mmCIF file of C-alpha atoms and ligand atoms in Angstrom:
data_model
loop_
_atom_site.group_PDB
_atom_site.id
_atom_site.type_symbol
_atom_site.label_atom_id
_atom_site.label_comp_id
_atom_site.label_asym_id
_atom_site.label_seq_id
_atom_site.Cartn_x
_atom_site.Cartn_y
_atom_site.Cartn_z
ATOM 1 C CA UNK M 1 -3.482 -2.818 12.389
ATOM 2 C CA UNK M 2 -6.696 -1.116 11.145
ATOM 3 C CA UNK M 3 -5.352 1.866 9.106
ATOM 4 C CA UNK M 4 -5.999 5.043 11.009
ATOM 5 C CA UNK M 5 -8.959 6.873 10.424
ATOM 6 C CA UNK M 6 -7.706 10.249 9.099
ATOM 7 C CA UNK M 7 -5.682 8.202 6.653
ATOM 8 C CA UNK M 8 -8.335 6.385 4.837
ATOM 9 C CA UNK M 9 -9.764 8.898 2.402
ATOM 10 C CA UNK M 10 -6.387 10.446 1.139
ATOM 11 C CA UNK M 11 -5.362 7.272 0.812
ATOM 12 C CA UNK M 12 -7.995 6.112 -1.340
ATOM 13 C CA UNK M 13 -8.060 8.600 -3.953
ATOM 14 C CA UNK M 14 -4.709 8.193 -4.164
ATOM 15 C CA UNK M 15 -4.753 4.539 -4.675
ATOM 16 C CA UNK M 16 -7.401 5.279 -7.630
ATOM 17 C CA UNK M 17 -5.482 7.718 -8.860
ATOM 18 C CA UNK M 18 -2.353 5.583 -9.130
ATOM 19 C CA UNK M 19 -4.188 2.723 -10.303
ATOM 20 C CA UNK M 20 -6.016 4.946 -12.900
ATOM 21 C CA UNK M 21 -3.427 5.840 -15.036
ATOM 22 C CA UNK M 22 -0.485 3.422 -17.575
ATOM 23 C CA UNK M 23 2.584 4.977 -16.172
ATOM 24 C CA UNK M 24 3.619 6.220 -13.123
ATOM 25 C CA UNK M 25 7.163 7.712 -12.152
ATOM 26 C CA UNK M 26 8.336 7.128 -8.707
ATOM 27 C CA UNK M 27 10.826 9.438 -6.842
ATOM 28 C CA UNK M 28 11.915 10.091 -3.867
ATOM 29 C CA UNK M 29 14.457 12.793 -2.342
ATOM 30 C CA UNK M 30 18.226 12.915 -3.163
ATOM 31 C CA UNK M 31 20.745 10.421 -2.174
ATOM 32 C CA UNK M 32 18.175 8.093 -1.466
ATOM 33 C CA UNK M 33 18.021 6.378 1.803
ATOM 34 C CA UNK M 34 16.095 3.030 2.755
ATOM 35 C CA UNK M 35 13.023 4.618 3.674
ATOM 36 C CA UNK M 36 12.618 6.525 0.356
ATOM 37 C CA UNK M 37 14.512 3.269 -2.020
ATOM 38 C CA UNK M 38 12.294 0.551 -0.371
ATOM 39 C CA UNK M 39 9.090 2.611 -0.583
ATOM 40 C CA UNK M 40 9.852 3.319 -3.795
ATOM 41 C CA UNK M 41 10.582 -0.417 -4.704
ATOM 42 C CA UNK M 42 7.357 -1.697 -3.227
ATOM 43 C CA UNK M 43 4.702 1.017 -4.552
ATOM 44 C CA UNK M 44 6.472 -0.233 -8.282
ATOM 45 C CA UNK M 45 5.940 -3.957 -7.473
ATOM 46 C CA UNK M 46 2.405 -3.099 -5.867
ATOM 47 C CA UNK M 47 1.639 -0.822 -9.209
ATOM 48 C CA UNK M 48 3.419 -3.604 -11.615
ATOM 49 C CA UNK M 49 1.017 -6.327 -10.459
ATOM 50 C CA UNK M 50 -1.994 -4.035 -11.296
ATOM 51 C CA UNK M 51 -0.635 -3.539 -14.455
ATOM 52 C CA UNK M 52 0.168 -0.183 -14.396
ATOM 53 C CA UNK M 53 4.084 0.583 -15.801
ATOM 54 C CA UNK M 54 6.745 2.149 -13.296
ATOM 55 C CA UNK M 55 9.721 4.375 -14.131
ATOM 56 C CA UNK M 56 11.832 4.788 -11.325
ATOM 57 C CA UNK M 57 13.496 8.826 -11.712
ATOM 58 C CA UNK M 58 15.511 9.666 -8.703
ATOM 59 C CA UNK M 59 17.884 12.962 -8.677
ATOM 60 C CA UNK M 60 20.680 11.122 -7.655
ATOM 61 C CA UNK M 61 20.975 6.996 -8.384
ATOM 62 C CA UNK M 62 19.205 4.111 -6.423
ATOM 63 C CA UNK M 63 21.709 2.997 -4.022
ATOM 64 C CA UNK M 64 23.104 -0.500 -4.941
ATOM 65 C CA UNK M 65 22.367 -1.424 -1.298
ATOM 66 C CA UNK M 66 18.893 -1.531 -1.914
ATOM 67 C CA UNK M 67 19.189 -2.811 -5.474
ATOM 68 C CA UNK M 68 18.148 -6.367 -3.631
ATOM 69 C CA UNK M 69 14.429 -5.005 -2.915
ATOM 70 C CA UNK M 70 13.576 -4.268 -6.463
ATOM 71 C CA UNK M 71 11.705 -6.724 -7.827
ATOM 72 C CA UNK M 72 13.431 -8.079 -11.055
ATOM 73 C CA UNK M 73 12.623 -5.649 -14.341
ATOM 74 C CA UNK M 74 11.638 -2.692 -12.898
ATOM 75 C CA UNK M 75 12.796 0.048 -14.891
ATOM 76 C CA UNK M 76 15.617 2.350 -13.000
ATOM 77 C CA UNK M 77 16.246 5.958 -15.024
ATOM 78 C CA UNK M 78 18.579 8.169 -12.832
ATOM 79 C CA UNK M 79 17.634 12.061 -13.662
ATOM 80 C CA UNK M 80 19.753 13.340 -16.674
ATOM 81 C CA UNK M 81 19.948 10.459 -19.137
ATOM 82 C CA UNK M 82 17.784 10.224 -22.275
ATOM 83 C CA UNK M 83 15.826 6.893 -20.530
ATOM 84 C CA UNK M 84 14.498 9.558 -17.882
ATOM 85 C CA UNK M 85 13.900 12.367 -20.447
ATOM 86 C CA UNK M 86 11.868 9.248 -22.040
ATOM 87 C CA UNK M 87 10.160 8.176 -19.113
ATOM 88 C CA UNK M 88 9.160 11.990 -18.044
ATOM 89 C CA UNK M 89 7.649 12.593 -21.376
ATOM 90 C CA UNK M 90 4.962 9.874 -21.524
ATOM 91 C CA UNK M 91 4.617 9.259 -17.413
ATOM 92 C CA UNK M 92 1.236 10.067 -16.354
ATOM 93 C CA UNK M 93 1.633 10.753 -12.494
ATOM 94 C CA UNK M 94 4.732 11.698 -10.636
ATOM 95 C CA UNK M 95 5.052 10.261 -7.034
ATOM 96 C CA UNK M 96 7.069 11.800 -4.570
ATOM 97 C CA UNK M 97 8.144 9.235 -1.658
ATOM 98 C CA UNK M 98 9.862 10.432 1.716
ATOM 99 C CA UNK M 99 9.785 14.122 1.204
ATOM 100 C CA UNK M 100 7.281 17.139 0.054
ATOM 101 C CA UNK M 101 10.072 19.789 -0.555
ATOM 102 C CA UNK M 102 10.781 20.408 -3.845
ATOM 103 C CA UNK M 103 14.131 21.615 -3.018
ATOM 104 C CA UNK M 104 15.021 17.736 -2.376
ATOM 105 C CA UNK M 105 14.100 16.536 -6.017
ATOM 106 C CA UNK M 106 16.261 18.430 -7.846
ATOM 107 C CA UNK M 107 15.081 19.925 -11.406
ATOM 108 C CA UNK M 108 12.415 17.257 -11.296
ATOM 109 C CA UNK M 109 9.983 19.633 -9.205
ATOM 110 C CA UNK M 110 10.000 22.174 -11.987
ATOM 111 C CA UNK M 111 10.115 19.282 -15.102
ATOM 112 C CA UNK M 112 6.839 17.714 -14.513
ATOM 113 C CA UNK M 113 3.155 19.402 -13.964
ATOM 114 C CA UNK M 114 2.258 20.145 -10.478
ATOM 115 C CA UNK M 115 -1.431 18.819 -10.759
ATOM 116 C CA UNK M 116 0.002 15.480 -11.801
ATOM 117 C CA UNK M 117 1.811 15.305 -9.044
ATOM 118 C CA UNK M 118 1.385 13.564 -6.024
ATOM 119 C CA UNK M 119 3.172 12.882 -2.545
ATOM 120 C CA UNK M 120 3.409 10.312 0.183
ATOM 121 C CA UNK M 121 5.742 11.443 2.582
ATOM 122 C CA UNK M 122 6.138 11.715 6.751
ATOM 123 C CA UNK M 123 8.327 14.864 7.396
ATOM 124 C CA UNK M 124 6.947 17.600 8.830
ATOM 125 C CA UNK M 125 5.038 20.041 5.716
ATOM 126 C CA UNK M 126 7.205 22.855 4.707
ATOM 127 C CA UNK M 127 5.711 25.812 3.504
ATOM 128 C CA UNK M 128 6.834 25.682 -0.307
ATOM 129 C CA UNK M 129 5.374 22.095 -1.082
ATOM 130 C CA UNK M 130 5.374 19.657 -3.991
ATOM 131 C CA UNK M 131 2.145 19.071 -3.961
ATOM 132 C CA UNK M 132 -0.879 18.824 -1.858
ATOM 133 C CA UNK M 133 -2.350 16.176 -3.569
ATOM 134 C CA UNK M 134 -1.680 12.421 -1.709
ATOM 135 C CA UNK M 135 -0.887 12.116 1.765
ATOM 136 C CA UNK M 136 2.037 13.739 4.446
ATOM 137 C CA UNK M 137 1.660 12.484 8.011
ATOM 138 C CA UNK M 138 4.384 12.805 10.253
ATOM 139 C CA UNK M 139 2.788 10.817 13.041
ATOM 140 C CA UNK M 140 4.112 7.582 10.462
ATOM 141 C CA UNK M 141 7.144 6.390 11.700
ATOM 142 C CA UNK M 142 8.520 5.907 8.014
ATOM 143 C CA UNK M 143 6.963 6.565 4.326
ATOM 144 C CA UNK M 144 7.222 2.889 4.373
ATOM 145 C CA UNK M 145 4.278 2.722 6.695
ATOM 146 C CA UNK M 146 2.542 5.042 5.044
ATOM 147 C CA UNK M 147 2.866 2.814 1.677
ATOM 148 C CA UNK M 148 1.779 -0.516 3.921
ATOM 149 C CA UNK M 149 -1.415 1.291 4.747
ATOM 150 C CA UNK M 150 -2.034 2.137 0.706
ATOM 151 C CA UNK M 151 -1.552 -1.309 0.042
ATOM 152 C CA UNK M 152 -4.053 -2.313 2.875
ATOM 153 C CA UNK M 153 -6.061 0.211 1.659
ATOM 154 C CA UNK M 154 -6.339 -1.347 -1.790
ATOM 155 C CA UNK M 155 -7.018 -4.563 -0.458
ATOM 156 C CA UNK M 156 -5.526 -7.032 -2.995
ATOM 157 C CA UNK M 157 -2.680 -9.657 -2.628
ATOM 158 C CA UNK M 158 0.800 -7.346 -2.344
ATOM 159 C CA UNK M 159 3.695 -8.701 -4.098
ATOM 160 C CA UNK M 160 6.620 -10.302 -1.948
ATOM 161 C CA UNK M 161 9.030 -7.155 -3.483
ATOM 162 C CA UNK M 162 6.621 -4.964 -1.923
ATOM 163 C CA UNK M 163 6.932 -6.483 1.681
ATOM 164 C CA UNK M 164 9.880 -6.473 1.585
ATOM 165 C CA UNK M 165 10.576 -2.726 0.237
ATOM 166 C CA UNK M 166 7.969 -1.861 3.328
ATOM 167 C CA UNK M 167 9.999 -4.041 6.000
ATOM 168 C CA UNK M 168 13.766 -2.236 4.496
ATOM 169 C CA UNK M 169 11.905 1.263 4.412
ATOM 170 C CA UNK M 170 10.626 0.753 8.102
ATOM 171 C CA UNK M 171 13.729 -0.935 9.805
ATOM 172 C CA UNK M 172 16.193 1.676 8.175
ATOM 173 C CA UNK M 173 13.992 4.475 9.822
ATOM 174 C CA UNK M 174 13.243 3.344 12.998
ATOM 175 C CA UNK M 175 16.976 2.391 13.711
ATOM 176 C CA UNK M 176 15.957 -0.858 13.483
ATOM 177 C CA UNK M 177 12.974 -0.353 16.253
ATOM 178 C CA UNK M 178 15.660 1.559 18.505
ATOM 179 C CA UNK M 179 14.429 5.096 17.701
ATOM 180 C CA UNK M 180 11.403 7.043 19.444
ATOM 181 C CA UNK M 181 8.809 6.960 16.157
ATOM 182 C CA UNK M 182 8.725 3.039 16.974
ATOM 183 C CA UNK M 183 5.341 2.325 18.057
ATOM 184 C CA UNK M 184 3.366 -0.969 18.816
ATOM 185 C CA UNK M 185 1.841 -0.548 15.278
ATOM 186 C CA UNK M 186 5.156 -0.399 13.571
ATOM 187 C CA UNK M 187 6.139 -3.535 15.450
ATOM 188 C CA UNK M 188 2.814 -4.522 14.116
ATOM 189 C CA UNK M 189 2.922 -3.718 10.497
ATOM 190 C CA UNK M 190 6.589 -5.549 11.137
ATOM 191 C CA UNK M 191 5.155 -8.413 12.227
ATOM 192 C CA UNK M 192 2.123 -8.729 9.468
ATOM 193 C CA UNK M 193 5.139 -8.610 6.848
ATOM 194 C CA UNK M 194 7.000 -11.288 9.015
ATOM 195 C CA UNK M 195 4.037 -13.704 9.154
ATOM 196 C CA UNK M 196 3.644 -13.131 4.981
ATOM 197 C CA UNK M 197 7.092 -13.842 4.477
ATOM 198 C CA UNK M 198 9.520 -11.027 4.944
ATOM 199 C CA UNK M 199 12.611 -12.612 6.569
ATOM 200 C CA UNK M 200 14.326 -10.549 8.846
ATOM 201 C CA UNK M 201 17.671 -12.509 8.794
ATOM 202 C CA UNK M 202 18.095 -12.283 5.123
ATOM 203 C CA UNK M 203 17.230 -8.269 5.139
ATOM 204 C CA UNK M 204 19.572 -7.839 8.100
ATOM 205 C CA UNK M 205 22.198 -9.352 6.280
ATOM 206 C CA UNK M 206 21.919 -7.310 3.322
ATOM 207 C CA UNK M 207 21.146 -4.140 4.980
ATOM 208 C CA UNK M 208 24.097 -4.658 7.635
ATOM 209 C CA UNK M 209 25.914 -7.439 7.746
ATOM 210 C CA UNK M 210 27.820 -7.026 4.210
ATOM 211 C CA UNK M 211 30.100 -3.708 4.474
ATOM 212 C CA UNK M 212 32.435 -2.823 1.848
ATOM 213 C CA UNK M 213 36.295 -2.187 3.508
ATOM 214 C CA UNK M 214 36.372 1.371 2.436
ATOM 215 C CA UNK M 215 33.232 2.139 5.015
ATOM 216 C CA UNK M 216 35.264 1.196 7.536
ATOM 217 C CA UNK M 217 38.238 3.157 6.606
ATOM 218 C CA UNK M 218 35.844 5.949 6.535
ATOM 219 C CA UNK M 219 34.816 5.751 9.666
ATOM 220 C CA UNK M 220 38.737 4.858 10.911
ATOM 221 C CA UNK M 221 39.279 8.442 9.385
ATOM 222 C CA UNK M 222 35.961 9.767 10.518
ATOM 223 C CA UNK M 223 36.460 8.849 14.465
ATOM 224 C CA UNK M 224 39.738 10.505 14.638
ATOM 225 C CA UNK M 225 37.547 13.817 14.026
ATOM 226 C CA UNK M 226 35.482 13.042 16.586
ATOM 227 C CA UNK M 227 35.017 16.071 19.350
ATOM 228 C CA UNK M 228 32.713 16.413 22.632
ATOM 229 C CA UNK M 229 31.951 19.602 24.288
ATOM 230 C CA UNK M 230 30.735 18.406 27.748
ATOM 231 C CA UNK M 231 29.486 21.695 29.065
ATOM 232 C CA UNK M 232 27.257 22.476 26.016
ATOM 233 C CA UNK M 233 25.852 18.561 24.924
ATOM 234 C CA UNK M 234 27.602 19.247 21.492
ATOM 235 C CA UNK M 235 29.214 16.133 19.501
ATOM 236 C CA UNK M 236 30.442 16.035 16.114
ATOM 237 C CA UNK M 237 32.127 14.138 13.050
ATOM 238 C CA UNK M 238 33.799 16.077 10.226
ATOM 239 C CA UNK M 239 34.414 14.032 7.121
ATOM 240 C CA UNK M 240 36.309 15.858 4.200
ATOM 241 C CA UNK M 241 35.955 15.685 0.482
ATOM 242 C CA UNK M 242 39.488 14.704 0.193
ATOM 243 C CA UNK M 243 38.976 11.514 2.441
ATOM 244 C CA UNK M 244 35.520 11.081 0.516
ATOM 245 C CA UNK M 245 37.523 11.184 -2.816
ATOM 246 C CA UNK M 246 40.286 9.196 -1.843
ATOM 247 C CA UNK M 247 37.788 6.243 -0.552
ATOM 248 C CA UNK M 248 35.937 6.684 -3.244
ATOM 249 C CA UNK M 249 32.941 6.928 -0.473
ATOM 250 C CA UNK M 250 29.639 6.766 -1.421
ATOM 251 C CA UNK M 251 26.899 8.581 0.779
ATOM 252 C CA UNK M 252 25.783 5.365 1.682
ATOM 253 C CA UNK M 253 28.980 4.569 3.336
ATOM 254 C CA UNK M 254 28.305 8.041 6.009
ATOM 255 C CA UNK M 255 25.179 6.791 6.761
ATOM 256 C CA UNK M 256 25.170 6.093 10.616
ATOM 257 C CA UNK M 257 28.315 8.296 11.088
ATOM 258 C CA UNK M 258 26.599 10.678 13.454
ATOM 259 C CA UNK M 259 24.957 8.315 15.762
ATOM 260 C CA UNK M 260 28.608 7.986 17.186
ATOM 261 C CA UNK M 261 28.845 10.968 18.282
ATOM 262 C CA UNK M 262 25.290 10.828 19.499
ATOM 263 C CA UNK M 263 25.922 7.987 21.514
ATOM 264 C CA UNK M 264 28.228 10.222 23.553
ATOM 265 C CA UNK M 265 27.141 10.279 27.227
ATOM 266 C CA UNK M 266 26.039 13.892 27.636
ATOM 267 C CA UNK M 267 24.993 14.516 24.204
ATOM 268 C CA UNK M 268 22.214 16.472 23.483
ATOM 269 C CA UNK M 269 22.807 17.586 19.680
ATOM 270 C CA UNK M 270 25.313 15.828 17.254
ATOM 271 C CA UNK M 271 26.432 16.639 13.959
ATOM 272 C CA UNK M 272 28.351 15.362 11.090
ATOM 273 C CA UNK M 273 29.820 17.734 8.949
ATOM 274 C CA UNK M 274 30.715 16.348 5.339
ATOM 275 C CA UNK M 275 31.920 18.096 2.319
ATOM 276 C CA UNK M 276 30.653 18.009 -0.668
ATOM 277 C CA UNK M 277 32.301 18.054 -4.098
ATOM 278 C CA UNK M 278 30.722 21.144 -5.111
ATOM 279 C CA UNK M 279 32.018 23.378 -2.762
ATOM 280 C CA UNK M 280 29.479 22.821 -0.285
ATOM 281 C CA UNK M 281 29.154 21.283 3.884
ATOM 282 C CA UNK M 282 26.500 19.170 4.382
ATOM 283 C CA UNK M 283 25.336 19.045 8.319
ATOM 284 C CA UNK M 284 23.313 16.152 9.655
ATOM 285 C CA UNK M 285 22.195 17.011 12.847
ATOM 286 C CA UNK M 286 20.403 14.490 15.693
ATOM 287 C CA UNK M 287 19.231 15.732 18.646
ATOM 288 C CA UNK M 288 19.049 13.377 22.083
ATOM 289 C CA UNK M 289 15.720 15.394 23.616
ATOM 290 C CA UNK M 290 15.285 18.901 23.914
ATOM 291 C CA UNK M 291 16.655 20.496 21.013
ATOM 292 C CA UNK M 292 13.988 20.842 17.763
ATOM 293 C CA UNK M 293 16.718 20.173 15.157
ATOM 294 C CA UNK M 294 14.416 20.929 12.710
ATOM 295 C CA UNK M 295 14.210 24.391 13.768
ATOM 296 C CA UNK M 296 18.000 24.397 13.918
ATOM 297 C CA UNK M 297 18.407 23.132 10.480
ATOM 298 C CA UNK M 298 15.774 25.504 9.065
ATOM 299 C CA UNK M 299 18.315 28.892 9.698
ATOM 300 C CA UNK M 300 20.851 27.330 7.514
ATOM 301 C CA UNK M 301 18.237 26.555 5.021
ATOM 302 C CA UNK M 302 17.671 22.856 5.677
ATOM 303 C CA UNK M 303 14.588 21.012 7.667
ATOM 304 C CA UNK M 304 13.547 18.026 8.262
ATOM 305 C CA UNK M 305 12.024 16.154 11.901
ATOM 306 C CA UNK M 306 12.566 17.193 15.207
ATOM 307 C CA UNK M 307 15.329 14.566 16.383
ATOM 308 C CA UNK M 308 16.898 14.479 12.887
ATOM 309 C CA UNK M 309 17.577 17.225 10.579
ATOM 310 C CA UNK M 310 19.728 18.150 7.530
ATOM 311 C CA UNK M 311 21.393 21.207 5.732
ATOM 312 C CA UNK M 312 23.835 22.079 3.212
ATOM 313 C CA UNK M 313 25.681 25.221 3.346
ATOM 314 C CA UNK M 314 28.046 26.861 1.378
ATOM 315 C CA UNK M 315 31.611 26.863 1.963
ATOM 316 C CA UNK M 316 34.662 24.341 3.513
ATOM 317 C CA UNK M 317 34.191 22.500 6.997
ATOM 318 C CA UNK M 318 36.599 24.677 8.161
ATOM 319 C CA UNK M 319 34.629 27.424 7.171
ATOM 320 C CA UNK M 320 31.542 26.325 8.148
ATOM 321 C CA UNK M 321 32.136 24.230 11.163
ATOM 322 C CA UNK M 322 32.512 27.383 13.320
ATOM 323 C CA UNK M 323 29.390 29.335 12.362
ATOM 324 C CA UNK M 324 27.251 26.424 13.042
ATOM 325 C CA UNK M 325 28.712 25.568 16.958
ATOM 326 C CA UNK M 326 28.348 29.280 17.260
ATOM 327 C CA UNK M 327 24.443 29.068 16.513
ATOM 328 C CA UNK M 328 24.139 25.380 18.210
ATOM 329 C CA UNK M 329 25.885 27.114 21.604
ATOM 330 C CA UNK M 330 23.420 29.831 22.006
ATOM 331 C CA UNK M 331 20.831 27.502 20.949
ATOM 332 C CA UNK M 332 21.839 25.259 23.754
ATOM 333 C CA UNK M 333 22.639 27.769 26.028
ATOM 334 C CA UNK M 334 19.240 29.359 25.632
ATOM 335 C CA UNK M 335 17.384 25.572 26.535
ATOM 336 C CA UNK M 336 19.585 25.432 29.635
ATOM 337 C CA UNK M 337 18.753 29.010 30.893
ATOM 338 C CA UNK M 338 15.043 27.541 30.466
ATOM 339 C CA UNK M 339 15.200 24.934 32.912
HETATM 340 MN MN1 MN O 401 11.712 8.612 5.897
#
């Protein structure tokens, strides 16, 4: 569980630099998911025990599913209110967790100086960064793993909050150790937290095992939109704003909604289609094996890994829908005439 080689020295001047300063603010990318909430949760504990104050500034807020990880106290200022304003103005380093684009912070990229900036993430680099200072490497399975290596890096005792933030950050992105970036060492890093008291039932349970009835009327509603196109691997999910509104859905409750349609046999891309309230369609899009979603994603101005990739485009489902099939077809079609 050594921490790889090529890691070590970003790591370390980051760790100084973090432990440096009075206050750091923590953020991660918008509509936070478990890998950018729990990583966020356990660099705070990891930073509170060193005595070094954490502000917690997301663009949109910390989902109440992960509220559990936090340890108790930690301050929680969702972009927009004075307590953020506040937090900006005397914060002395800005970490970005789970993503490097600016364009998935909201105004915060342009609020607080670039050279006090720093990022741990493990998506691919885009080219209009954050930052370069701190560490992206998208051979980590999660940011969580990424933050377990800074910790093991710094060497002292790591605050139960903090294992626990890693274990919630790693599980949510690995599927729970279903999906191809689960490796022996993130079994291993899963394990270490085990054996210092992470337990798995109680996470589970929290993460999983506790759904609010609206989720499920979601997906009732989402399912009937369900549609397979055999001959070109497609599969998708369209979820309207009026069934988002009427749920009162959070994005927490869509989470997941596309690996139905990517359990499809035949599947090679799926993609669920939301709405948004302003006017907009975002596409998640999860590709089975030959496809570089990524790629995909990047024409409609998205990004993100090559299995798993996201946009948002202007414009209804209705509207939208269409034009991206179109592009996924030929896409497809293209792979196919490869073989
Ligand atoms: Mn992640």
């Amino acid at each position: 569980l050594a921490v790889p080689q090529h890691r070590v020295a970003a790591l370390r001047a980051t760790s100084e630099r973090l432990r440096s300063v009075e206050h750091v603010i923590l953020t991660t990318h918008v509509n936070a998911d478990g890998d950018g909430a729990g990583s966020e949760a356990a660099v705070s504990a990891w930073l509170r025990s060193h005595g070094v104050r954490t502000s917690i500034v997301n663009p949109t807020p910390y989902p109440d599913q992960f509220e559990f990880v936090l340890e108790p106290g930690t301050e929680i200022a969702d972009w927009g209110t004075p307590q953020a304003q506040r937090a900006l103005a005397c914060g002395d380093i800005l970490l970005v967790l789970d993503t490097s684009e600016p364009n998935r912070i909201g105004s915060l990229a342009t609020t607080f100086p670039r050279e006090r900036t720093l990022v741990i993430d493990h998506h691919p680099p885009a080219s209009d960064r954050i930052s370069d200072d701190g560490l992206v490497d998208s051979s980590a399975a999660a940011t969580g793993e990424l933050v377990y290596d800074l910790l093991r890096i710094d060497g002292g005792s790591v605050p139960a909050s903090a294992l626990v933030g890693i274990y919630v950050a790693i599980v949510t992105d690995t599927g729970s150790f279903r999906y191809s970036n689960t490796s022996p060492r993130t079994h291993g890093i899963a394990g270490d937290l085990l054996r210092r008291g992470v337990d798995p039932e109680a996470v589970f349970q929290k993460l999983f095992a506790t759904v609010p009835l609206r989720r499920m009327e979601l997906l009732r509603e989402a399912l009937a939109t369900l549609r397979a196109e055999p001959e070109t691997g497609l599969s998708w999910v369209v979820v309207l704003q009026e069934a988002i509104a009427r749920l009162a859905a959070t994005s927490a409750d869509l989470d997941g909604l596309v690996e139905y349609a990517r359990s499809i046999q035949g599947t090679e891309v799926a993609i669920l289609f939301r709405e948004t309230v302003d006017g907009e369609t975002k596409i998640s899009f999860r590709s089975n094996g030959q496809t570089d979603v990524n790629r995909v994603a990047r024409r409609f101005g998205g990004g993100g890994h090559v299995k798993a990739a996201g946009a948002s485009v202007r414009g209804s489902a209705e509207e939208v829908v269409p034009r991206v099939l179109q592009v996924l077809r030929a896409e497809l079609g293209r792979g196919r005439e490869d073989e």
